[in-house]
Amino acid sequence: MNRHLRIYWAMLKINFAYLLAYRANFITHLISAFSWGAFRIVGIVLLTGKRGVVFGWTQKDMILLTLGFFMVIGIFHFLFSSNFYLFSRVIDRGEFDAILLKPIDSQFHSTMRVVNYANFVRACVGLILIIGWLVMNHYTVTFIQIVLFSFYIVVGIITTYSIWLLFMTTLIWYPSLNNMVEFLFTLNGFMKYPGEMIRFSGTIVLYLLLPLVLAVSTPVKILVRKNSLEDMIVLSLIAICLFIISRLFWKYALKSYTSAS
Amino acid sequence: MKWIRILGLYFEKVFEYKAKSLLWIFIPMANNLTLLLFWKGATEQMNYISTYYILMTVGGLFLTSYIEDDVAEVDIKQGELVNYLTKPISYYWMKLFIEIPYRVMQAIYAALIIGIFIVFFRFNLSLVLRPLYIPLIFIIFTLGYLISFTFKMSIAYLSFWFKDMHGFYELTTIIAIIFSGSVMPLEWYPPIMRSMAHILPFAYSSYYPIMTLIKPFEFIDFLTIICIQSVWLCILLVFHNFLWKQGIKEFTAVGQ
């Protein structure tokens, strides 16, 4: 564990050096991240403008949910998504060999070696906006709620990571599907809506999307004092199961990797 | 004949990566499914809104061009443009004929998938389609696609001058999503945003073409839409030609 942490620290430093070398790239990523963030907020204001309450969530709650999404997705993109973005190219060009030959865990190296600092800024801004929104709208938040909120943010990110890993692992068999990551970005869009949306639909197939929907709505529900115990239990179980399944699937897929593009 | 052959060749290419093509279709489908589920909670004119998002999915796949990345990243930055410059064919038309097969096939795939869903869930589409106006609708759809294509080509040409346009493309995509009515029907927007949407070209590229299938427009409405679309297309073509003439001077065969 210590060894992996040391390696990760070294990777963070390498990525920071990369950021300093390509500053314009950092700025364009920043513009992109904030543009999408602003769009999400404008979008939810437009959608909730016509109806005040949707699925028991008021417009204020829905904006808080969007801000929660802004922060969670910022953390996720900061830590993982750039790696997934590179993954299809790594597989397609046979560069995966170099990863497998290194004396560290291949999943760790494939999914955590690149960080996107622009999204770290996004996550921080997201947190500030959440605090600002809570204060502006007189939400009363206790210490326990803050602890649970933080914990379930981590659980939500683990869930999202596991789902992405499950999908991206299939690229070992189908490397030409380099738009898989675009599809996953779209699926992430479900995270900014409440879990009730899936339950209300009454369609069993859509329950497959429940893990993603709960990833952000559960921690936000904790903040707005909605009854969230059921969601907390469900999300915890889903996170554990998906993490184990995605890990096993990764190990299984590695056996099918044929190298050389 | 030359163009038909080019078109045929690229239709063949579409079938080269079937799974990839299918995945592109699921992206707007997932987006619109989210919105559809959301409106189900708001219980807002479900039949109208469902028809709207279903047509937005299929129409969006046909009407929205995604050529900018290919032009900016591959042709201009990596220098692939040189392959087109040495051919006695206009670059604009060549790219148009390359993209059309993708748009047509993806729209057909999406229509088939959604069609299965409609039959499965016994859902009624509330369409207003009068046979007399079909030629006008065809013109509106063609102009809508050309507006989107010319706009995307124009912004892609900015790569002749700038190294990384990633953030700018994202920004234009977001503006296009908002003002093309992809979030919800424009008549539900606040008045200021609605007015802006009616002025900007984005609504004329997908919103109005879709609306011709939903709203009972009269002949004069069709003509008005065609006139505004033509004006926007002319403006964009002038802008496109200007950028192309200036940008090509910056191009060096080895890339940017």
Coordinates of C-alpha atoms in Angstrom, one line a residue, chain A residues 24-25 28-29 31-32 35-36 39 42-44 46-48 50-51 53-55 62 176-180 182-183 186-187 189-190 192-193 197-198 200-203 206 209, chain B residues 17 19-21 23-24 26-28 30-31 33-35 37-45 53 121 164-168 170-171 173-174 177-178 183-184 188-190 193:
Chain A
A24 CA -2.5 26.6 -22.5
N25 CA -3.8 23.0 -22.4
T28 CA -8.6 25.2 -22.3
H29 CA -9.5 22.3 -20.0
I31 CA -12.7 26.7 -19.8
S32 CA -14.2 23.4 -20.9
S35 CA -18.5 25.8 -19.4
W36 CA -20.1 22.3 -18.9
F39 CA -24.4 24.6 -18.7
V42 CA -28.4 26.7 -16.5
G43 CA -30.0 23.5 -17.8
I44 CA -31.4 22.5 -14.4
L46 CA -34.5 25.9 -17.1
L47 CA -35.9 22.5 -16.5
T48 CA -37.1 23.2 -13.0
K50 CA -41.6 25.4 -15.3
R51 CA -42.4 23.1 -12.3
V53 CA -41.1 20.5 -7.4
V54 CA -40.0 17.4 -9.3
F55 CA -39.9 14.0 -7.6
M62 CA -32.2 20.3 -7.6
S176 CA -11.9 0.1 -31.9
L177 CA -14.7 1.3 -29.7
N178 CA -12.8 4.5 -28.8
N179 CA -16.1 6.4 -28.4
M180 CA -17.0 4.2 -25.3
E182 CA -17.9 9.5 -24.8
F183 CA -20.8 7.2 -24.0
T186 CA -23.2 10.8 -21.3
L187 CA -24.2 8.1 -18.8
G189 CA -25.4 12.8 -17.0
F190 CA -27.8 10.6 -15.0
K192 CA -27.4 14.9 -11.7
Y193 CA -30.9 13.7 -11.2
M197 CA -36.5 9.5 -11.2
I198 CA -35.6 5.9 -11.9
F200 CA -40.8 6.6 -10.7
S201 CA -40.2 5.4 -14.3
G202 CA -41.4 1.9 -13.2
T203 CA -39.2 0.3 -15.9
L206 CA -33.8 1.5 -16.1
L209 CA -28.8 3.1 -14.1
Chain B
Y17 CA -17.2 0.0 -37.7
A19 CA -20.5 -1.3 -33.1
K20 CA -18.8 2.1 -33.0
S21 CA -21.6 3.6 -35.0
L23 CA -22.5 3.5 -29.7
W24 CA -22.6 7.0 -31.2
F26 CA -26.7 5.6 -27.8
I27 CA -25.2 8.9 -26.8
P28 CA -28.0 11.3 -27.8
A30 CA -29.2 8.4 -23.3
N31 CA -29.2 12.2 -23.1
L33 CA -33.9 9.5 -22.2
T34 CA -32.7 11.4 -19.1
L35 CA -34.7 14.4 -20.0
L37 CA -37.6 10.6 -17.4
F38 CA -37.3 14.0 -15.8
W39 CA -40.4 15.4 -17.5
K40 CA -42.3 12.2 -16.5
G41 CA -41.8 13.4 -12.9
A42 CA -43.0 16.9 -13.8
T43 CA -46.0 15.3 -15.6
E44 CA -45.7 18.0 -18.3
Q45 CA -47.7 17.2 -21.5
Y53 CA -37.3 14.3 -27.5
F121 CA -44.3 0.2 -25.1
D164 CA -5.7 24.0 -28.9
M165 CA -9.3 24.8 -29.6
H166 CA -10.7 22.1 -27.3
G167 CA -12.2 24.5 -24.8
F168 CA -13.7 26.7 -27.5
E170 CA -16.9 22.7 -25.9
L171 CA -18.2 26.2 -25.4
T173 CA -21.3 22.9 -28.3
I174 CA -22.9 24.0 -25.1
I177 CA -27.3 22.7 -27.1
I178 CA -29.0 25.4 -25.2
V183 CA -32.7 21.0 -23.3
M184 CA -36.5 21.5 -23.8
W188 CA -40.8 26.9 -22.5
Y189 CA -37.6 29.0 -22.2
P190 CA -37.6 32.4 -20.4
M193 CA -33.4 33.2 -23.9

